[in-house]
XYZ file of C-alpha atoms in Angstrom:
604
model
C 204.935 206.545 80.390
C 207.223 203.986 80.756
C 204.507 200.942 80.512
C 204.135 201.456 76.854
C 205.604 199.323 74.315
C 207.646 201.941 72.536
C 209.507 203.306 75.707
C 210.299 199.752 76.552
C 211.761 199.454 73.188
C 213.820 202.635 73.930
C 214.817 201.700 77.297
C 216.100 198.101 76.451
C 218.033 199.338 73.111
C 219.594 202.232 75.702
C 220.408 199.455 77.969
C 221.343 197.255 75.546
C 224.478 199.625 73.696
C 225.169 200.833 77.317
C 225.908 197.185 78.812
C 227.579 196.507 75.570
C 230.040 199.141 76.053
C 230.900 199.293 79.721
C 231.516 195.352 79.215
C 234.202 196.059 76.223
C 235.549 198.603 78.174
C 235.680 196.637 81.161
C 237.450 194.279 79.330
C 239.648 196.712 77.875
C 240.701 198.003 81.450
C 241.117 194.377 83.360
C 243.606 193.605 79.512
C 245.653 196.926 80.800
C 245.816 195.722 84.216
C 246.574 192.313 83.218
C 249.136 193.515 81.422
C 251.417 195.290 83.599
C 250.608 192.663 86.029
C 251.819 189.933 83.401
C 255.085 192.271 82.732
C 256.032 192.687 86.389
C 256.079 188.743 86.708
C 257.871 187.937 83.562
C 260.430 191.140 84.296
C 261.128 189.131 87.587
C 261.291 185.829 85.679
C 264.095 187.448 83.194
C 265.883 188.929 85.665
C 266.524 186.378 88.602
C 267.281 183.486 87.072
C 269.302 180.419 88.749
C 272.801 182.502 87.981
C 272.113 185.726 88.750
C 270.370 184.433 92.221
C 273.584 182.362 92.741
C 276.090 185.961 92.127
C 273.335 187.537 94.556
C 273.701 185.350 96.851
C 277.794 185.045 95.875
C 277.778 189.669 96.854
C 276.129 188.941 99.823
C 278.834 186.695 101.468
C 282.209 188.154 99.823
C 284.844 188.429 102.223
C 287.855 190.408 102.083
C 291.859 190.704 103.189
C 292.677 194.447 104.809
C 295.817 195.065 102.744
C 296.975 197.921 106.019
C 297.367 194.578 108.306
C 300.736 195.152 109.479
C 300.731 192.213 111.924
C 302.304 189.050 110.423
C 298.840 187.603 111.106
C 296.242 187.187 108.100
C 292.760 188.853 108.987
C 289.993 187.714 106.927
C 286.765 189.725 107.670
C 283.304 191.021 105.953
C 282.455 194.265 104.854
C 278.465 194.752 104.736
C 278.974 197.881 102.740
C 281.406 195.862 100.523
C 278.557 193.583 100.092
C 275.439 195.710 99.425
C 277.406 198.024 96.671
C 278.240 194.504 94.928
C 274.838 193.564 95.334
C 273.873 197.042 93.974
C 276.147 196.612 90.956
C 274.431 193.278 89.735
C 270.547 194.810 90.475
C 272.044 197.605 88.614
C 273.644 195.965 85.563
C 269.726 194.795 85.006
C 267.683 198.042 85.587
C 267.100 198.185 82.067
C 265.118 194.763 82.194
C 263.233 195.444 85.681
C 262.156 198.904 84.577
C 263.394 200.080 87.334
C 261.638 203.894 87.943
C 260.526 206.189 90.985
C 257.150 204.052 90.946
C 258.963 200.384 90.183
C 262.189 200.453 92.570
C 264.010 197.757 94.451
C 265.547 197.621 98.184
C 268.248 195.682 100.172
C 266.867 195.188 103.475
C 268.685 193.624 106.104
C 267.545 190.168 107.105
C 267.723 190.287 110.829
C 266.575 193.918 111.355
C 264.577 194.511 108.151
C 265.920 197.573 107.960
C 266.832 199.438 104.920
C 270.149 199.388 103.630
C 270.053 200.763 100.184
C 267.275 201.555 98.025
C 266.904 202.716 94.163
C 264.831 205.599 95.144
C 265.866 206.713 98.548
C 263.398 205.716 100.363
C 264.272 204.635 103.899
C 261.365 203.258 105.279
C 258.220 200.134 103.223
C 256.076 198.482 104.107
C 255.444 194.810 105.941
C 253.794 193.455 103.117
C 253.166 189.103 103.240
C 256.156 188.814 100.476
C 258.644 190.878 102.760
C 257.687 189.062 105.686
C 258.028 185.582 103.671
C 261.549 186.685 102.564
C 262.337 187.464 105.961
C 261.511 184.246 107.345
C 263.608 182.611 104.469
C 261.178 182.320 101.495
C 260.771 183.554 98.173
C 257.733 185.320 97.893
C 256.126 187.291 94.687
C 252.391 188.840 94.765
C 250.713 190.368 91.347
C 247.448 189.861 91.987
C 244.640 192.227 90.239
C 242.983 192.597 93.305
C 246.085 194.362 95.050
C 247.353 198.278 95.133
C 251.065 197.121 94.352
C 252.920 194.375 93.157
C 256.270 193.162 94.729
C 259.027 190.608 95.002
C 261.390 189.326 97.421
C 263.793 187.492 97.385
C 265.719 186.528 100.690
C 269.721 186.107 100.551
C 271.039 183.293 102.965
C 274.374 183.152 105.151
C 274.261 179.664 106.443
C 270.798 179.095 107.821
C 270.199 182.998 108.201
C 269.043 185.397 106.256
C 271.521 187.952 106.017
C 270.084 190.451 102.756
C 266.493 190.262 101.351
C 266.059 191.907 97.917
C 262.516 193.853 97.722
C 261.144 195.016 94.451
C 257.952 196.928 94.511
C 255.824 198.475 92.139
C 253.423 201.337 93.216
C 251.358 200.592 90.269
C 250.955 204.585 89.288
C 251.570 204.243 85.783
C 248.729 201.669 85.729
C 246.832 203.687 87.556
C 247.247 207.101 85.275
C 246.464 204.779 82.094
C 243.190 203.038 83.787
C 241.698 207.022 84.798
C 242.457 208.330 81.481
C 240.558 204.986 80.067
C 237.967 205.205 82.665
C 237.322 208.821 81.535
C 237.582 208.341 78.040
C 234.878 205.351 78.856
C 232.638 207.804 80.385
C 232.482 210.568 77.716
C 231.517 207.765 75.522
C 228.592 206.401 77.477
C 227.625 209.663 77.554
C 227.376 210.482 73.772
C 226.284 206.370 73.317
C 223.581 207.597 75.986
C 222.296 210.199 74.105
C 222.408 208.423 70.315
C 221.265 205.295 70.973
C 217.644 207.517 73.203
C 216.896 209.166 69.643
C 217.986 205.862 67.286
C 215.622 204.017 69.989
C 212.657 206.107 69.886
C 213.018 205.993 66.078
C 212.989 202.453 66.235
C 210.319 202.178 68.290
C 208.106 204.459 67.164
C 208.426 202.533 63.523
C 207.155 199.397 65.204
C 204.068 200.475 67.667
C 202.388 203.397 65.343
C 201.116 200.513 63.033
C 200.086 198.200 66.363
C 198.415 201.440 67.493
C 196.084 201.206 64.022
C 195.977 197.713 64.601
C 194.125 198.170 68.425
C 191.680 200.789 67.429
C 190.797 198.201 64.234
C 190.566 195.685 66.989
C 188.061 197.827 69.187
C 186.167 197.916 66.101
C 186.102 194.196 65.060
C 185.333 193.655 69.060
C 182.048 195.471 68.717
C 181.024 193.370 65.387
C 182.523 195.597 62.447
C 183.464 192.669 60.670
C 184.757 194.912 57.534
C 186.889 196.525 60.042
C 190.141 195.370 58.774
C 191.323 194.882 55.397
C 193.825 191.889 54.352
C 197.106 193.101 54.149
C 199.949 191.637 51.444
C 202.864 192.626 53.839
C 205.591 190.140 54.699
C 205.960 191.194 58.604
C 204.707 190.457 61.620
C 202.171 193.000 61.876
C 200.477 191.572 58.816
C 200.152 188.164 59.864
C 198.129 189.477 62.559
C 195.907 191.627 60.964
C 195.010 188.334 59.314
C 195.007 186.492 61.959
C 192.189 188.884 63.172
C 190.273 188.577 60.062
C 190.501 184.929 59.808
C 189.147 185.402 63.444
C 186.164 187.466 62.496
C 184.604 184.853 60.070
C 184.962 181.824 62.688
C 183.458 183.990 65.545
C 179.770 182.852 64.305
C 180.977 178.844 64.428
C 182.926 179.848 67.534
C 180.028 180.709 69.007
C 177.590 178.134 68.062
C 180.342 175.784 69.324
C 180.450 177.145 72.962
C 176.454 176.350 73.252
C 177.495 172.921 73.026
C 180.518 172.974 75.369
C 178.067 174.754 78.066
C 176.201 172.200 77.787
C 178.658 169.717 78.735
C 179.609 172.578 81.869
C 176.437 172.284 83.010
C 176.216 168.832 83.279
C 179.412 168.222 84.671
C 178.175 171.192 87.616
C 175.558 169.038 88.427
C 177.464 166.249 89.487
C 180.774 168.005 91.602
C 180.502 166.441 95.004
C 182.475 163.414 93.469
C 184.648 162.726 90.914
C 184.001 163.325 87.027
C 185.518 162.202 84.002
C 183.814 162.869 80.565
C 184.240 161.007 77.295
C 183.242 162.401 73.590
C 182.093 159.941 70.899
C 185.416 158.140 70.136
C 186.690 157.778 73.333
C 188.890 160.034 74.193
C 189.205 162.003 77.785
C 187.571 165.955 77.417
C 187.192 166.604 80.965
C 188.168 165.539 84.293
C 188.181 167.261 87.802
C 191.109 166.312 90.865
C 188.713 163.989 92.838
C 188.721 161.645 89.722
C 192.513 161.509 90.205
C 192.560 160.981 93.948
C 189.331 158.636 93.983
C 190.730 156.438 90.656
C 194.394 156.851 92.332
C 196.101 158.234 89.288
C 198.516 161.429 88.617
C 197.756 161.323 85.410
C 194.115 160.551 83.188
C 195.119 162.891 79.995
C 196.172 159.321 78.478
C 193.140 157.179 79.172
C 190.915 156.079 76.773
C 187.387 154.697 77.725
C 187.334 150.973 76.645
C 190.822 150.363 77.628
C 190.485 152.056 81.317
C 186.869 150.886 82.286
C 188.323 147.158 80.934
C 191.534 147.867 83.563
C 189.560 148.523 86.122
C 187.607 145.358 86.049
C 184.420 147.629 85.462
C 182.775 145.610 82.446
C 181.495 148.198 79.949
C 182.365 149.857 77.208
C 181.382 152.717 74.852
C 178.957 150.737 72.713
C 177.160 149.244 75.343
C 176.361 152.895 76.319
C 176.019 154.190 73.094
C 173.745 151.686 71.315
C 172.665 149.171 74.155
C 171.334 151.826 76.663
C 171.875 155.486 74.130
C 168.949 157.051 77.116
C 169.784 155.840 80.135
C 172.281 155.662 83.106
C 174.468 152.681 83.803
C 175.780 151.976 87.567
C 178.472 149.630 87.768
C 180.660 149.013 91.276
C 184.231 148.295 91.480
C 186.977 147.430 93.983
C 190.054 149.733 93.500
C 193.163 149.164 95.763
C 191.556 149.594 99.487
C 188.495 151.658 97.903
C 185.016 150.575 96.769
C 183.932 152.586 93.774
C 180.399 153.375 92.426
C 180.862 154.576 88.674
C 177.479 156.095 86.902
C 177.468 156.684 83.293
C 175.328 158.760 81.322
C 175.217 160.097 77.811
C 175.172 163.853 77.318
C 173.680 165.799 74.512
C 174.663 168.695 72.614
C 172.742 170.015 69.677
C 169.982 167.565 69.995
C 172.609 164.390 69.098
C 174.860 162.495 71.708
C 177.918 163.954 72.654
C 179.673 161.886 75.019
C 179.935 160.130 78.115
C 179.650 161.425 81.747
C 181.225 159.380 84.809
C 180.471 160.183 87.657
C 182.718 158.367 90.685
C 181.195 158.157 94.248
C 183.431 156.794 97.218
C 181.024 154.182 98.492
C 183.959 152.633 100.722
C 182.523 153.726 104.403
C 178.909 152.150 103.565
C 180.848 148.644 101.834
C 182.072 148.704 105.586
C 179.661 149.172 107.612
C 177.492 146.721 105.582
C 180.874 144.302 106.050
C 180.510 144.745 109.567
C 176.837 144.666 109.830
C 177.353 141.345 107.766
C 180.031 139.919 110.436
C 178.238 140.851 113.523
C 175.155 138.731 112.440
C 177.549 136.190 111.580
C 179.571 136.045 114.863
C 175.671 136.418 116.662
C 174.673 133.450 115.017
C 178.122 131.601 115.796
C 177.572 132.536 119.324
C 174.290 131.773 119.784
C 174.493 128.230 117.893
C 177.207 127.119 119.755
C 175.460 127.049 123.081
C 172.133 125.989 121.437
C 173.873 122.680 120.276
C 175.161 121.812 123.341
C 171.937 121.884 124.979
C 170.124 120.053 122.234
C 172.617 117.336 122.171
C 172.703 117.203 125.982
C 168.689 117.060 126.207
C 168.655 114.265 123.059
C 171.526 112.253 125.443
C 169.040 112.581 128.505
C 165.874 112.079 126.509
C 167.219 108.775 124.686
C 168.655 107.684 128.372
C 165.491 107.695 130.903
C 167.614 105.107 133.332
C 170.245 107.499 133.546
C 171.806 107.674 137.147
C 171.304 110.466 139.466
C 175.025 112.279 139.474
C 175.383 111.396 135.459
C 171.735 113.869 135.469
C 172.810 116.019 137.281
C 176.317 116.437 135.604
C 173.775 116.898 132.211
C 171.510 119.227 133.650
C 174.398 121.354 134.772
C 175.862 122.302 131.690
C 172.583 122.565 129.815
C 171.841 125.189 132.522
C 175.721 127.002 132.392
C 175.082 127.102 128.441
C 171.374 128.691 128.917
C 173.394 131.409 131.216
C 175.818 132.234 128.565
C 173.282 132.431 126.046
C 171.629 134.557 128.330
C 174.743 136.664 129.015
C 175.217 137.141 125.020
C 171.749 138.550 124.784
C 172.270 140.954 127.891
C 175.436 142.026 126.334
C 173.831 142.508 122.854
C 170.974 144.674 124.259
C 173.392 146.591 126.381
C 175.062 147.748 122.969
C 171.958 148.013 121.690
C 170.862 150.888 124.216
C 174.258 152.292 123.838
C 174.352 152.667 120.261
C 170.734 153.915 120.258
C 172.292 156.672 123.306
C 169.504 155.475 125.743
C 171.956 155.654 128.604
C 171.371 159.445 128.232
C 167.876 158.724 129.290
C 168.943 157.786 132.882
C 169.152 160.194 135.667
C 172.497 161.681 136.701
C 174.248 159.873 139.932
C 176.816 161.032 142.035
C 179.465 158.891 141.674
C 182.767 158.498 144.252
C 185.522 157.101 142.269
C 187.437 156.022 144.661
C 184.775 154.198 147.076
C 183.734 152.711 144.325
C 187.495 151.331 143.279
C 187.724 150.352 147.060
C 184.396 147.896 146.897
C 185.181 146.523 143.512
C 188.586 144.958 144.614
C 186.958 144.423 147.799
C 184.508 142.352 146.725
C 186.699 140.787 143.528
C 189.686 139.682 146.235
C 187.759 136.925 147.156
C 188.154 135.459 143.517
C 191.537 136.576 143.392
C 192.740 134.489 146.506
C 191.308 131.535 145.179
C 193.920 131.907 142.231
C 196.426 133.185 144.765
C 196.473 136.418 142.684
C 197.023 139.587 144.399
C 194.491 142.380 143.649
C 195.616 146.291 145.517
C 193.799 149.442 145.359
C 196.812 152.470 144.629
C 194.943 155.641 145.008
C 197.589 158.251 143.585
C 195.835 161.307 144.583
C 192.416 162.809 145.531
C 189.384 162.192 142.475
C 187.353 164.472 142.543
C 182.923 163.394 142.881
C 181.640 162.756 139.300
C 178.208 162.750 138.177
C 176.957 159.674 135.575
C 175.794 156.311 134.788
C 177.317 154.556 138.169
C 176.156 150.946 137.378
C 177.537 151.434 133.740
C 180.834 152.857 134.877
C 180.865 150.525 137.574
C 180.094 147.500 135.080
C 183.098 148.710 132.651
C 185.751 148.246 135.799
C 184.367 145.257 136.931
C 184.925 143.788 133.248
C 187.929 145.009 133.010
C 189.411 143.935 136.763
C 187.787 140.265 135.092
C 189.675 140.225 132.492
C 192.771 140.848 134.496
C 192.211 137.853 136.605
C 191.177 135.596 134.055
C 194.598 136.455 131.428
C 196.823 136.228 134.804
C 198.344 133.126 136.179
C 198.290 131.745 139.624
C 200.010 133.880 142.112
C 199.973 136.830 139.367
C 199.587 140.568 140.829
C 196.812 143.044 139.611
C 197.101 146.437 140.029
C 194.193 149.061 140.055
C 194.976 153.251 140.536
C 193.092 156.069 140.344
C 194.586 159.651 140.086
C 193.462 163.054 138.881
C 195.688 164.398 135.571
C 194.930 168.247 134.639
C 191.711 168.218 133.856
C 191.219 164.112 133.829
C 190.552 161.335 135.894
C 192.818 158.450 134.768
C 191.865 154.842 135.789
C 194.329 152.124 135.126
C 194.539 148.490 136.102
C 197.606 146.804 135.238
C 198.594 143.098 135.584
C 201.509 140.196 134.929
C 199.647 138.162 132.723
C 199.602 136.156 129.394
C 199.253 139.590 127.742
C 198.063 140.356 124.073
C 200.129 140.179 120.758
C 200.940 143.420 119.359
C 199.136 141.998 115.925
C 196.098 142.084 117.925
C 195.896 144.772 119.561
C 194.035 146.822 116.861
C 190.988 145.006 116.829
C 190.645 143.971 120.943
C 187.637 146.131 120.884
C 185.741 144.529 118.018
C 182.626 142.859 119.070
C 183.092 139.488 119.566
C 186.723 139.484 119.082
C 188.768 137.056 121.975
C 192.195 136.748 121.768
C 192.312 133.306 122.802
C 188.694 132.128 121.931
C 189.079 128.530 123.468
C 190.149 130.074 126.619
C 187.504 132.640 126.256
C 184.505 130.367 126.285
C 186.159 128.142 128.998
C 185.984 131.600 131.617
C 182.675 132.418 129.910
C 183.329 135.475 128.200
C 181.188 136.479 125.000
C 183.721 138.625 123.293
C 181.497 141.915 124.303
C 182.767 143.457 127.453
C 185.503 145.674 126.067
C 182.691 146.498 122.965
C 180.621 147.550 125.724
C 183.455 149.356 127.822
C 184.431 151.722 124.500
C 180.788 152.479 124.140
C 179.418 152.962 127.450
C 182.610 155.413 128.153
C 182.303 157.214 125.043
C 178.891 157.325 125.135
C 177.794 158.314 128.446
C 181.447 160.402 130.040
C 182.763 161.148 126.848
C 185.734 159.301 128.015
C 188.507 156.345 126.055
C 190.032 153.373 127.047
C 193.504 152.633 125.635
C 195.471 149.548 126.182
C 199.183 148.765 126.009
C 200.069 145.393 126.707
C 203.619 143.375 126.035
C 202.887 139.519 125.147
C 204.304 136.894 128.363
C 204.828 140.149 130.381
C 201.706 141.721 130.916
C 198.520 144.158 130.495
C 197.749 147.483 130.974
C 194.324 149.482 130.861
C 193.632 153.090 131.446
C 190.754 154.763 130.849
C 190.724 158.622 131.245
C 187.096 160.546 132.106
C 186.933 164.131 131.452
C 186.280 166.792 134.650
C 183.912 169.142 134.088
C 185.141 172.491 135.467
């Protein structure tokens, strides 16, 4: 019942009046309250000015001379009783003003005891409220909040540093209370008759506004189902008119409506075709008509409702624009490839139709940024082959040419040739073993090789066995640390084998005489951790990112002095990944020294 539009009408008009009168008779109340608050305070105000708190505090220390003294002696003593019926007199004398009645009365307590000496209605006992206890402890002290059952003052009366009397005036707030209930009650009985007025002025209301809405939906229904004639214009000056024209002014479009969504499916359906990247579209002048979120993230943008085709395709260095599409090319597709931030782009373009004519523009945006890469890469590598290969290659040519052109050559100046010919035929040599050994990894041949048995830790024990030698001839220092038992793996053994040996190598060659290296082996959970750490030359932390790039040396001139190609940590990565599905981090601090760890999976 209560979802229909005339109830709601009802309820909120109810709601409405009934909020409307609880708030001005809310108000009404808190003004009473405020009131008698405001006349308590400003009763006080009157009353105890500067004089009559200097005669208070006059009563309260009056001293007297016994007139029966018969000794020649003058006694000069206080009377308390003396003092509280002068003090008395003077609250008295100003009753009037402090409205003084059985619910407002005032009391003289005594200010070392707080007990009661005299009080207006007889009462012998009160209560430790904060403004007693303040007058007690020497301070004037008045409370009238709202908020509070009462309202009281007190004022303390001093005898040196003492307080001797402490003046209390309290009001019980009952009048306030009796007027507030009989408001509060007279509030209710009106709510109650407001209640039951502004139900039947509300449903009137109400009722006047849906009944013709009501004719209006089943005229709807009707137009819905293609009764055109359904509604008739109407020369009203309300709401409800100017949509029952609205509806027949909606009618006689529905036809061009219609024929108007054929077209805009077609541009749907093209735009489906392309959604695995991103799509903008463009009608006839220009101007953006659709656009999906990967054009945003791909063309790095928040915003594309502003863009307009010339001016964005000319931004973005792509070198086209709507009449080259249009008139140059009005059947075919355009590809064009840009460079956006760190992104390469590929944009298509292609005209779409609608209603046998040229609509628009389609763009379609593919993130060709992996494949610009890997061609990069593929581009580099046969670069740094080439480098590698020539290098080597011209020193033997030029050293055959030198030996050729020199047939009287002498014996140790021959041999001295003929040397280094040969050491640059091994490196070349080395380059191409390297290069098919990433070959077969990248091709996963290694997978082709049987399974071996392989003893970690016998085989760390007879690679630094067999390395020392070299070591000691640097006066390096090469230890085995096994940390713990390693358990028997099975896998490529020569390939594993070949990865520590290139990295112990390494080690030796990057550390100076009389350096340390380090190898341990330990089992970690479920790992096998492998680290060989050393004191050397170390690797800049700008450099660190790309020590496993093929061909990359840190220090190339020092490189191709030890004979390294720039392939052995390429080859680690890959033969570790490839064949244990292990890694191979490094950490390394430049001038203090290297550190290497690879971690192998256990197989449970």
């Amino acid at each position: 019942m209560f979802k229909s539009i005339r109830w709601k009408i009802t309820v909120i008009f109810v709601l409405l009046v009934l909020a409307t009168e609880l708030f001005i008779g809310g108000f009404n109340i808190l003004g009473v309250m405020k009131h008698y608050h405001d006349d308590f305070s400003n009763s006080i105000n009157e009353v105890f000015t500067e004089d009559i708190k200097n005669d208070l505090l006059a009563a309260a220390n009056e001293i007297s001379i016994p007139a029966e003294s018969t000794d020649t002696s003058i006694v000069i003593e206080e009377n308390s009783q003396s003092n509280i019926n002068l003090i008395n007199n003077i609250l008295s004398s100003h009753s009037g003003k402090l409205e003084i009645t059985s619910s407002r009365y005032y009391n003289i307590v005594d200010g070392s005891s707080g007990e009661i000496l005299f009080s207006s209605n007889g009462s012998t006992t009160t209560d430790a409220t904060p403004s007693l206890m303040n007058a007690l402890n020497g301070t004037e002290s008045k409370e009238t909040k709202l908020t509070q059952s009462y309202m009281d003052y007190a004022f303390p009366l001093h005898n040196g540093d003492a307080v001797k009397y402490v003046i209390y005036i309290k009001d019980t707030c009952q009048m306030q209370n009796s007027v507030t209930h009989s408001m509060v009650t007279i509030l209710l009985i009106l709510l109650l008759v407001s209640l039951i007025i502004s139900s039947i002025a509300g449903s009137i209301i109400s009722k006047s506004i849906t009944d013709p809405i009501k004719q209006l939906s089943v005229q709807a229904k009707k137009l819905a189902a293609g009764d055109i004639n359904a509604l008739q214009k109407s020369d009203s000056n309300d709401e409800i008119a100017d949509l029952t024209n609205s509806l027949i002014n909606l009618a006689h479009t529905r036809k061009q409506s219609s024929d108007q969504a054929k077209g805009e499916k077609i541009k749907v359906e093209t735009i489906l075709q392309n959604m695995n990247d991103g799509i903008i579209a463009f009608d006839l002048k220009g101007n953006l008509i659709h656009f999906n979120r990967e054009a945003k993230k791909l063309l790095n943008r928040q915003y594309l409702d502003d863009i307009r085709f010339d001016r964005f395709f000319k931004e973005i260095n792509a070198n086209i624009t709507l009449g080259d599409l249009l008139y140059m090319n009005p059947d075919g597709s355009v590809e064009r490839e840009i460079k956006l931030a760190n992104q390469y782009l590929r944009l298509n373009f292609a005209p779409f139709k609608a209603d046998n004519k040229v609509g628009g523009i389609i763009v379609v945006i593919h993130d060709v940024t992996k494949q610009e890469k890997l061609e990069q890469s593929r581009r580099d590598f046969v670069a740094n082959v080439s480098h590698e290969l020539r290098t080597p290659l011209t020193t033997i040519k030029s050293y055959s040419e030198t030996l050729a052109d020199m047939p009287d050559v002498d014996r140790e100046l021959q041999v001295r040739f003929l040397d280094v010919i040969a050491s640059e035929s091994d490196r070349m040599a080395r380059i191409i073993s390297d290069l098919l050994t990433l070959s077969e990894l990248d091709e996963n041949q290694t997978f082709t090789k049987p399974p071996e048995p392989i003893d970690i830790r016998q085989m760390l024990e007879s690679i630094v066995e067999r390395m020392s030698l070299t070591a000691k001839k640097k006066n390096q220092t090469l230890t085995y640390h096994p940390i713990n038992e390693v358990p028997v793996i099975s896998g490529d053994h020569d390939g594993l084998e070949r990865v520590i040996i290139n990295i112990v190598s390494n080690a030796m060659k990057y550390t100076r005489e009389g350096g340390t290296i380090e190898v341990y082996s330990s089992k970690v959970y479920n790992d096998i951790c492998i680290k060989v750490a050393d004191n050397g030359i170390g690797i800049q932390e700008d450099k660190l990112p790309h020590i496993f790039d093929r061909f990359y040396r840190v220090d190339k001139a020092r490189s191709r002095d030890t004979g390294g190609t720039g392939l052995g940590l390429a080859i680690a990565k890959q033969t570790l990944e490839s064949s244990f599905n292990g890694k191979i981090k490094i950490s390394s601090e430049f001038h203090k020294g290297t550190e290497v760890t690879i971690t192998i999976p256990v197989s449970e």
